[in-house]
Structures are given as structure tokens and as C-alpha cells.
Coordinates of C-alpha atoms and ligand atoms in Angstrom, one line a residue:
M1 CA 10.8 8.8 64.5
Q2 CA 8.3 6.8 65.3
M3 CA 6.8 5.3 62.3
A4 CA 3.0 6.0 62.0
V5 CA -0.1 7.2 60.3
V6 CA -1.5 9.9 62.1
A7 CA -4.5 12.1 61.0
V8 CA -4.5 15.6 62.2
L9 CA -8.1 16.9 62.2
G10 CA -9.5 20.1 63.1
A11 CA -12.1 19.3 65.8
Q12 CA -14.1 22.5 66.1
W13 CA -15.2 24.8 63.5
G14 CA -11.6 25.4 61.8
D15 CA -8.9 27.6 62.4
E16 CA -7.8 25.2 65.4
G17 CA -4.0 25.6 64.4
K18 CA -3.6 22.5 62.6
G19 CA -1.3 24.2 60.3
H20 CA 1.1 25.1 63.3
I21 CA 0.9 21.1 64.5
V22 CA 1.5 19.7 61.0
D23 CA 4.4 22.4 60.2
I24 CA 6.3 20.9 63.6
L25 CA 5.6 17.3 63.0
A26 CA 6.4 17.2 59.5
A27 CA 10.3 17.6 60.2
R28 CA 9.4 13.8 61.5
A29 CA 7.3 12.7 58.8
T30 CA 8.2 11.4 55.0
T31 CA 4.6 12.3 53.8
V32 CA 2.3 14.7 54.6
V33 CA -1.1 14.5 52.6
R34 CA -3.7 17.3 52.6
Y35 CA -7.0 15.3 52.0
G36 CA -9.8 17.9 51.7
G37 CA -11.2 21.3 51.0
G38 CA -9.7 24.2 49.0
N39 CA -8.5 27.8 49.4
N40 CA -11.1 28.4 51.8
A41 CA -8.6 27.2 54.4
G42 CA -6.0 29.3 55.4
H43 CA -3.3 28.2 57.9
T44 CA -0.9 30.8 59.4
V45 CA 2.6 29.3 60.0
V46 CA 5.3 30.8 62.0
N47 CA 8.9 28.9 61.8
R48 CA 12.4 29.6 61.1
H49 CA 11.9 30.7 57.6
G50 CA 9.3 33.6 59.0
T51 CA 5.6 33.7 58.8
F52 CA 3.6 32.2 55.8
K53 CA -0.2 31.7 55.0
L54 CA -0.7 28.8 53.4
H55 CA -4.2 28.0 51.9
M56 CA -3.5 24.5 49.8
I57 CA -0.3 23.4 50.4
P58 CA 0.7 21.0 53.0
A59 CA 2.4 22.7 55.9
G60 CA 5.2 19.9 55.7
I61 CA 6.7 22.2 52.5
F62 CA 9.3 23.6 54.9
E63 CA 10.9 20.2 55.2
P64 CA 12.7 19.6 51.9
A65 CA 13.0 15.5 52.7
T66 CA 9.1 15.7 53.1
L67 CA 6.7 14.8 50.3
N68 CA 3.8 16.8 50.2
I69 CA 0.7 15.7 48.7
V70 CA -2.5 17.4 48.0
G71 CA -4.9 14.6 47.9
N72 CA -7.8 13.3 45.5
G73 CA -10.3 14.8 48.2
T74 CA -9.5 18.7 47.8
V75 CA -10.7 21.0 45.0
I76 CA -8.1 23.3 43.6
D77 CA -7.9 27.0 42.3
P78 CA -4.9 26.5 39.9
K79 CA -4.8 30.0 39.5
D80 CA -4.2 30.5 43.4
F81 CA -2.3 27.4 43.9
I82 CA 0.3 28.8 41.3
A83 CA 0.2 32.1 43.2
E84 CA 1.1 30.1 46.7
L85 CA 3.4 28.0 44.8
D86 CA 5.2 31.3 43.5
G87 CA 5.0 32.9 46.8
L88 CA 6.9 29.9 48.4
M89 CA 9.8 30.1 45.8
Q90 CA 10.2 33.8 46.2
R91 CA 11.1 33.4 49.6
G92 CA 13.5 30.5 49.3
I93 CA 11.3 27.6 49.9
D94 CA 11.9 24.5 47.7
V95 CA 8.5 23.3 46.2
S96 CA 10.0 20.7 44.2
N97 CA 8.4 18.3 46.9
V98 CA 4.7 19.0 46.1
R99 CA 2.8 16.4 44.8
I100 CA -0.9 17.4 43.4
S101 CA -3.3 14.4 42.8
D102 CA -4.7 14.2 39.2
R103 CA -7.9 13.1 40.9
A104 CA -8.5 16.2 42.5
H105 CA -11.0 18.5 41.3
V106 CA -10.3 21.8 39.6
V107 CA -12.2 25.0 41.1
M108 CA -13.4 27.0 37.6
P109 CA -14.3 30.8 37.7
Y110 CA -17.7 29.8 37.2
H111 CA -17.9 27.9 40.7
V112 CA -16.6 31.5 42.2
L113 CA -19.3 33.1 40.5
Q114 CA -22.1 30.5 41.4
D115 CA -20.6 30.6 44.9
R116 CA -21.2 34.5 45.2
L117 CA -24.5 34.8 43.2
D118 CA -25.7 31.9 45.4
E119 CA -25.0 33.8 49.0
Q120 CA -26.6 36.7 47.4
L121 CA -29.5 35.1 46.6
R122 CA -29.9 33.4 50.2
G123 CA -30.2 36.8 51.5
D124 CA -30.6 36.7 55.1
A125 CA -30.3 33.2 55.1
K126 CA -26.6 33.3 53.7
I127 CA -23.9 31.0 54.9
G128 CA -21.2 33.3 55.1
T129 CA -19.0 31.2 52.5
T130 CA -15.6 32.2 51.8
G131 CA -16.6 32.7 48.2
R132 CA -14.0 30.7 46.9
G133 CA -16.4 28.5 44.8
I134 CA -16.0 25.2 47.2
G135 CA -19.5 24.5 47.4
P136 CA -19.9 24.5 43.6
A137 CA -16.9 22.7 42.8
Y138 CA -17.9 19.8 45.3
A139 CA -21.6 20.0 44.2
D140 CA -20.2 19.6 40.1
K141 CA -18.0 16.7 41.2
M142 CA -20.6 14.9 42.7
S143 CA -23.0 15.7 39.7
R144 CA -20.3 14.2 37.6
I145 CA -19.8 17.2 35.6
G146 CA -16.3 18.3 37.4
I147 CA -12.9 18.9 35.6
R148 CA -10.1 17.1 37.3
M149 CA -6.4 18.0 37.4
A150 CA -5.5 15.5 35.2
D151 CA -7.8 16.8 32.6
L152 CA -5.6 20.3 32.9
T153 CA -2.3 18.4 31.4
N154 CA -4.0 16.9 28.4
P155 CA -5.4 19.1 25.8
N156 CA -7.6 17.0 24.0
M157 CA -9.5 15.7 27.3
L158 CA -9.9 19.4 28.4
R159 CA -11.3 20.8 25.5
Q160 CA -14.0 17.9 25.5
R161 CA -14.7 18.0 29.2
L162 CA -14.9 21.9 29.2
S163 CA -17.2 21.8 26.4
A164 CA -19.8 19.4 27.6
V165 CA -19.6 21.1 31.0
L166 CA -20.0 24.5 29.7
S167 CA -23.1 23.5 27.6
I168 CA -24.7 22.9 30.9
K169 CA -23.2 25.9 32.9
N170 CA -23.8 28.3 30.4
R171 CA -27.4 27.8 30.1
L172 CA -27.8 27.7 34.0
F173 CA -25.8 31.5 34.0
T174 CA -27.7 32.8 31.0
T175 CA -30.9 31.7 32.3
Y176 CA -31.4 31.1 36.1
Y177 CA -28.7 33.6 37.2
A178 CA -29.3 36.1 34.2
S179 CA -25.8 36.5 33.9
E180 CA -23.1 36.3 31.0
P181 CA -21.7 32.9 29.3
F182 CA -18.3 31.6 29.8
D183 CA -16.1 31.6 26.8
L184 CA -15.0 28.1 25.8
E185 CA -11.8 29.0 24.0
A186 CA -11.0 31.7 26.9
L187 CA -11.3 29.2 29.4
Y188 CA -9.3 26.6 27.4
S189 CA -6.4 28.6 26.9
E190 CA -6.2 29.8 30.2
Y191 CA -6.7 26.3 32.2
L192 CA -4.3 24.6 29.8
A193 CA -1.7 27.2 30.8
Y194 CA -2.0 26.3 34.5
G195 CA -1.9 22.7 33.5
Q196 CA 1.4 23.2 31.9
R197 CA 2.4 25.3 34.7
L198 CA 1.8 22.3 37.2
A199 CA 2.6 19.4 35.1
A200 CA 5.4 18.7 37.2
H201 CA 3.6 18.5 40.3
I202 CA 0.5 16.3 38.9
T203 CA 0.5 13.0 39.2
D204 CA -1.2 9.9 40.3
V205 CA -0.1 9.9 44.0
Y206 CA -1.5 6.2 44.8
P207 CA 2.1 4.4 44.4
A208 CA 3.6 7.2 46.7
I209 CA 1.2 6.9 49.3
Q210 CA 0.9 3.0 49.2
R211 CA 4.7 3.2 49.3
A212 CA 4.9 5.1 52.2
I213 CA 1.9 3.0 54.2
S214 CA 3.6 -0.4 53.0
G215 CA 6.9 0.8 54.1
H216 CA 5.6 1.8 57.5
E217 CA 6.9 5.6 57.2
A218 CA 5.6 8.1 59.4
V219 CA 2.8 9.8 57.6
L220 CA 0.6 13.0 58.3
L221 CA -2.7 13.5 57.0
E222 CA -3.4 17.4 57.3
G223 CA -7.1 18.0 57.6
A224 CA -8.6 21.2 56.8
Q225 CA -11.7 22.9 58.1
G226 CA -13.0 21.5 61.5
I227 CA -15.6 18.4 62.2
L228 CA -18.7 21.1 62.9
L229 CA -18.4 22.3 59.4
D230 CA -18.7 19.0 58.2
I231 CA -21.2 18.3 55.2
D232 CA -22.9 15.5 57.3
H233 CA -22.3 16.1 60.9
G234 CA -21.9 19.9 61.1
T235 CA -24.3 22.4 61.4
Y236 CA -26.0 22.1 58.1
P237 CA -26.7 24.0 56.1
F238 CA -23.6 26.4 57.7
V239 CA -21.1 23.9 57.0
T240 CA -18.5 23.5 54.2
S241 CA -19.0 21.1 51.1
S242 CA -16.4 18.5 52.5
L243 CA -15.3 15.9 54.8
P244 CA -13.0 17.4 57.3
G245 CA -13.3 14.2 59.8
I246 CA -11.7 10.9 59.6
A247 CA -13.9 9.5 56.9
G248 CA -12.8 12.2 54.7
A249 CA -9.1 11.6 55.5
C250 CA -9.6 8.1 54.2
Q251 CA -11.4 9.0 51.1
G252 CA -9.5 12.2 50.1
A253 CA -6.0 10.8 50.6
G254 CA -6.9 7.3 49.8
I255 CA -6.0 5.5 52.7
A256 CA -7.8 2.4 54.2
P257 CA -9.2 3.1 57.9
N258 CA -7.0 0.7 59.2
A259 CA -3.9 2.2 58.3
I260 CA -4.4 5.1 60.6
D261 CA -2.7 4.5 63.9
H262 CA -3.7 7.7 65.4
V263 CA -6.4 10.4 65.0
M264 CA -5.4 14.0 66.7
G265 CA -8.2 16.1 67.0
V266 CA -6.9 19.9 67.1
F267 CA -9.0 21.9 69.5
K268 CA -8.3 25.7 70.4
A269 CA -8.4 26.3 74.2
Y270 CA -11.5 28.1 73.9
A271 CA -13.5 28.1 70.6
T272 CA -14.3 30.2 67.4
R273 CA -16.3 30.3 64.0
V274 CA -16.3 32.4 61.0
G275 CA -19.2 32.7 58.9
S276 CA -23.1 32.1 60.0
G277 CA -24.4 29.2 62.2
P278 CA -25.0 28.2 65.8
F279 CA -22.5 29.0 68.2
P280 CA -23.9 28.0 72.1
S281 CA -20.9 29.2 73.7
E282 CA -20.3 32.5 71.9
V283 CA -19.3 35.2 73.9
D284 CA -19.1 39.2 73.3
G285 CA -18.0 42.4 75.1
V286 CA -14.6 42.3 77.3
T287 CA -14.3 38.8 77.4
A288 CA -14.5 38.5 73.3
D289 CA -12.2 41.4 73.3
A290 CA -9.7 39.3 75.3
L291 CA -10.4 36.1 73.4
R292 CA -9.9 38.0 69.9
Q293 CA -6.4 39.4 71.2
M294 CA -6.4 42.1 68.5
G295 CA -3.5 43.5 67.2
K296 CA -1.4 40.7 68.1
P297 CA 0.1 38.6 65.1
W298 CA -2.5 35.6 66.2
A299 CA -5.5 37.8 66.7
E300 CA -8.7 36.2 65.6
V301 CA -9.0 37.2 62.0
G302 CA -9.6 34.9 59.4
T303 CA -6.5 34.0 57.4
T304 CA -8.4 33.5 54.1
T305 CA -11.2 36.2 54.1
G306 CA -9.9 38.7 56.8
R307 CA -13.1 38.6 58.5
L308 CA -13.3 38.8 62.5
R309 CA -13.8 35.4 63.9
R310 CA -16.9 34.8 66.8
V311 CA -15.1 33.5 69.9
G312 CA -16.4 31.7 72.3
W313 CA -15.7 29.2 75.3
F314 CA -14.4 25.7 75.2
D315 CA -17.9 23.6 74.3
A316 CA -17.2 20.0 75.4
V317 CA -20.6 18.8 74.2
A318 CA -19.5 19.4 70.7
A319 CA -16.1 18.4 71.4
R320 CA -17.3 15.2 72.6
Y321 CA -19.5 14.7 69.6
A322 CA -16.2 15.6 67.2
V323 CA -14.3 12.7 69.6
N324 CA -17.1 10.1 69.4
L325 CA -17.7 10.6 65.6
N326 CA -14.0 10.4 64.4
G327 CA -12.4 8.2 67.0
I328 CA -10.1 10.7 68.4
D329 CA -7.4 9.4 70.8
L330 CA -5.2 12.3 71.0
L331 CA -5.7 16.1 71.7
T332 CA -4.1 19.0 70.7
I333 CA -5.0 22.1 72.6
T334 CA -3.9 25.1 71.0
K335 CA -3.3 28.6 71.9
L336 CA -3.4 27.9 75.7
D337 CA -1.4 31.3 76.4
V338 CA -4.7 33.3 74.9
L339 CA -6.5 32.3 78.2
D340 CA -3.5 33.7 80.7
E341 CA -5.0 36.8 81.6
L342 CA -8.5 35.6 82.4
A343 CA -9.8 35.4 86.1
E344 CA -12.4 33.1 85.3
I345 CA -12.7 30.6 82.8
A346 CA -15.6 28.8 81.5
I347 CA -16.6 25.4 80.0
C348 CA -19.8 24.9 78.0
V349 CA -20.3 21.3 79.8
G350 CA -23.9 20.6 78.6
Y351 CA -27.0 21.8 76.5
R352 CA -30.3 22.2 77.5
L353 CA -32.8 22.7 74.9
H354 CA -36.5 23.5 75.6
G355 CA -35.8 22.6 79.2
A356 CA -34.1 19.2 78.8
I357 CA -30.6 18.2 79.0
I358 CA -29.0 17.1 75.7
D359 CA -25.7 15.4 75.1
H360 CA -24.9 16.1 71.4
P361 CA -25.9 19.0 69.1
P362 CA -29.1 18.9 67.6
T363 CA -30.1 18.6 63.9
Q364 CA -31.8 21.8 63.0
P365 CA -29.7 25.0 63.2
E366 CA -33.0 26.7 64.6
D367 CA -32.8 24.2 67.6
Y368 CA -29.1 24.6 67.9
A369 CA -29.6 28.5 68.2
L370 CA -31.9 28.0 70.9
V371 CA -29.7 25.8 73.3
E372 CA -28.6 27.4 76.3
P373 CA -25.2 26.4 77.3
I374 CA -24.5 25.1 80.9
Y375 CA -21.3 26.5 82.1
E376 CA -18.8 25.3 84.8
T377 CA -15.9 27.5 85.5
M378 CA -12.5 27.4 86.5
P379 CA -10.2 30.0 88.3
G380 CA -7.8 31.3 85.5
W381 CA -4.1 31.3 86.3
L382 CA -3.4 35.1 85.5
T383 CA 0.5 33.9 84.4
P384 CA 2.2 34.1 81.1
T385 CA 2.5 30.8 79.6
P386 CA 4.3 31.5 76.3
D387 CA 7.8 30.4 77.5
A388 CA 6.2 27.1 79.0
R389 CA 8.1 23.8 77.3
S390 CA 7.1 21.1 79.6
W391 CA 3.8 20.2 81.9
Q392 CA 5.8 21.4 85.0
D393 CA 6.3 24.8 83.4
L394 CA 2.6 25.3 83.2
P395 CA 0.7 26.9 86.5
A396 CA -1.4 24.7 88.4
A397 CA -4.4 26.3 87.3
A398 CA -3.6 25.9 83.5
Q399 CA -2.9 21.9 84.4
A400 CA -6.1 21.7 86.0
Y401 CA -7.6 23.7 82.8
V402 CA -6.0 21.3 80.4
Q403 CA -6.7 18.1 82.3
R404 CA -10.6 19.2 82.8
L405 CA -10.7 19.3 79.0
A406 CA -8.9 15.6 78.6
E407 CA -11.5 14.4 80.6
L408 CA -14.4 15.9 79.3
C409 CA -13.5 14.9 76.0
E410 CA -12.0 11.1 77.0
A411 CA -8.9 11.5 75.3
K412 CA -5.3 12.0 75.9
V413 CA -3.6 15.5 75.5
A414 CA -0.6 14.9 73.1
I415 CA 0.5 18.3 72.4
I416 CA -0.3 21.8 73.8
S417 CA 0.6 24.9 72.3
V418 CA 1.6 28.4 73.9
G419 CA 2.2 30.6 71.0
P420 CA 2.5 30.8 67.4
G421 CA 6.1 29.8 67.4
H422 CA 7.8 26.8 66.0
E423 CA 9.2 26.0 69.5
Q424 CA 6.1 27.1 71.5
I425 CA 4.8 23.7 72.5
I426 CA 4.7 21.3 75.1
E427 CA 5.0 17.8 74.0
M428 CA 3.2 15.6 76.2
I429 CA 3.4 12.2 73.9
P430 CA 5.4 11.7 71.0
V431 CA 3.2 10.7 68.3
L432 CA 5.8 10.7 65.5
Ligands
LIG1 P1 -16.9 27.5 52.1 O1 -16.3 26.4 52.8 O2 -16.3 28.6 51.7 O3 -18.3 27.3 51.1 O4 -17.8 28.4 53.4 C1 -18.5 27.4 54.2 C2 -18.5 27.7 55.9 O5 -17.6 27.1 56.2 C3 -18.6 29.1 56.0 O6 -19.0 29.5 57.2 C4 -17.0 29.6 56.1 O7 -16.7 30.4 57.0 C5 -16.3 28.1 56.8 N1 -14.9 27.9 56.4 C6 -14.7 27.5 55.1 N2 -13.6 27.3 55.3 C7 -12.8 27.5 56.8 C8 -11.6 27.5 57.3 O8 -10.7 27.0 56.8 N3 -11.5 27.8 58.7 C9 -13.0 28.2 59.3 N4 -14.2 28.5 58.6 C10 -13.7 27.9 57.3

């Protein structure tokens, strides 16, 4: 085992297959920390125990010796969290190694309602959120009216905080949204019960994380969503409300930047996006059908919402932007096998906006929507790759394609995945 701290970031618009990679690397880590987002995320993990859909619990859960920490940077819907824990337990997975930061914020039912009502009010300008209350929960955190996981385990504190928050929220709901107020007693009893159920998991995670870092252990920081959905650097306002990049990893796990040894960007070999917002390399028609792989277990359908994902070619301009902003030094290229049946593969290598070439995404989504992608094409390999386990097993055209992505991103390829199975990877650089 190599002792290192490795951050595994989604480097596109989410759904890059981070869960698959963390599930594989977790066997070599003592600690996995999920650092941001909430149950808007969804990872499908296929391993020796079966196929699992995880939303909040780190993908290291299948390794009994690995500590799985849900960090302070996340927002947690306790009802869903308990359902996820119960689902895993029913399938024989030991969840005693799950720790929840007592500083993580709670997604309350009023956040979920607010998320849905705001989307209705936005009309045609809707973001296409997952409807899980994520934006309102992060907004309340920043407005300093959030409820934290620590509050759920302290009856007096919970009542005090909830009463203060509801005096603000209920005014908002009954006037602005013209909806019903939330009942303090009902919410108090329900959330106190969740706190009791989760009490064994909720803790101050600072000591455990510091111990792992100072002991030079192998630690994985597990991202959620993707860098292009980042609140600052993504396609605002069509973004999520957290920090999926490396700054979010440091802040949301409570780890100093110089404690991180590698920043691994996970990219699909093509691109997908769920929800609204610019996507210059988006394709439709038969190419989209091929990329979507409908009917297959790894079809491009959202794990959380069941929505069809939008699909497109690999966007090297957006990729370079993600690499530069986050110091990505290692690449994981997932789902290479999805391209197996394409005779020709395009890569977006440049953007043209109003006749000029630009080298990074424009600020305004209205401009981004007008960007014309500049493509280069490469021959496909028309050979199945799911059984490849080493670089030599890949057809020459597939090697050339991966090499071209690495060249465009200016980073080294560490892992290539060729299918959803645990063993369907080619490990070029052992990072842990
Ligand atoms: P929210 O995070 O539910 O507020 O949704 C904001 C935007 O982020 C929407 O376009 C969602 O589809 C997208 N989004 C949020 N989480 C994920 C994810 O895990 N994968 C892909 N897209 C996501």
C-alpha cells in the first residue's frame, strides 16, 4: 500500500464514475472522506456484493477495515441517509465504520419544498435541480440559519435552533410562497428521532482525519458532482450549490491543501450532463443513442432522478479548465468501452465565440450556449475492450485516443475503466 492522500474529483458535469474508482481504490485506503454535496449525487457501484446505488455513503463502505467519513462540507437528508444505511445492512454490508461529521448540515423538509417551489417559479429558466433541497440547504448554511448534525443529537439545542429557524422560514412560506407553515413540534420529534438513530455515527471527525494524515495513511477524498457544476467555476446559474473541486475537498473534509499528494480528475471518455445549461459538444440522433447505451446496466440514465442524461463528445477545452483550476495531475478515463462501436470519434479541442477562438468557458451561459465547438476526429477501434486489463490489451486506436486526451489535458492517465465491473480497469499508475 502506498501512503498518500488522493482527492478523486468529478472533472466534468458529474456522473463520471467516481464511485466505481473509489470503490476500487478504497481497499487500499484506511479512510475515505466524502467531502461535499448531498443526496443529489448518485454512484452506481458494482462489486462482489452486487450492484449498489449510493447517494451519501462513501464508496469505501464495502471494505470493512476502511473508515468512511461523511465530511462537514456535505448536506445530509437524515431520512434518506438512514434508508441508505438500512438498505446496505439488509444486504449484509457492515455499516459500523460510517462516521458523519457533526458539523455537516441537515437538509430539512422545508429545503426540499423550497427547492421545488423555486424551480416552479423559475419557469423556463429552471436549473433542472434534483429536487433534493440541496441549494436551499447550502443557502441556509451560509445565511447561518442551518441545522447541523450535532444539533440532532442534542434535544435542547435542536428545539432552540429549530424554533429560531422556523420563525424565519414560516414567514417566508406563508407569505412569499403562499404555502402552509411547518409545525415546530412535529419537525422536532421527527428530527430528534433521526438523531437518535444516527447517534452512533455522528461525531467530531477532526481527530480521525488528522490521525490518518499525520500517520501518513492512505486517504481518499471522494468527490460528488463535477467541477463544471461548481458554484464559482461552473456554468452558473446552472450549477449545484457546493464546491466539487479541490478547494471543496480541503474545506469539506477539513484537510490542508499541502496534505494532498495527488488530485485525480475523473473524466468519462465522452461527456454527459443532467439538467439545464450549456454543453457545446452535445450530440443527438444516432450518435447520442450509441453514447447513451440504453438498456445496458450502465446506460446514461441519472442514478438519483432517473432522467436521461444529455450526451456529447469529450470536451478538451472544459477539461483543461478543470485541470488548471484544480491542479489535476492524474486522470482517470472511464467508460472507454462505450466508444467501442463507433467508427469515428470526435474531440472538442477549441471553442469559437463570435468568430474568435477562446481557450476556456465564457462566464455567461448565454455566451456559452453560442460557442461553436471545434472538433478533431480520430478513427474508432471497432473492437470490444471490456476484457482489456492492461495497456497492451487495448487496440492501437484506443491507445491513441487515450493518449490524445492526456496530451490535451496535460496530465498523466492513472486508470482507464472499460466496464462497470470491479475488475474492469487498466491501472497505469498505482496511486495507492
Ligand atoms: P442540485 O444539485 O439538485 O441543486 O441541481 C443543480 C444541477 O446540478 C442540476 O443540473 C443537476 O442535474 C446537477 N447535479 C446535481 N448533482 C448531480 C450529480 O450527482 N450528477 C449529475 N448532475 C448533478
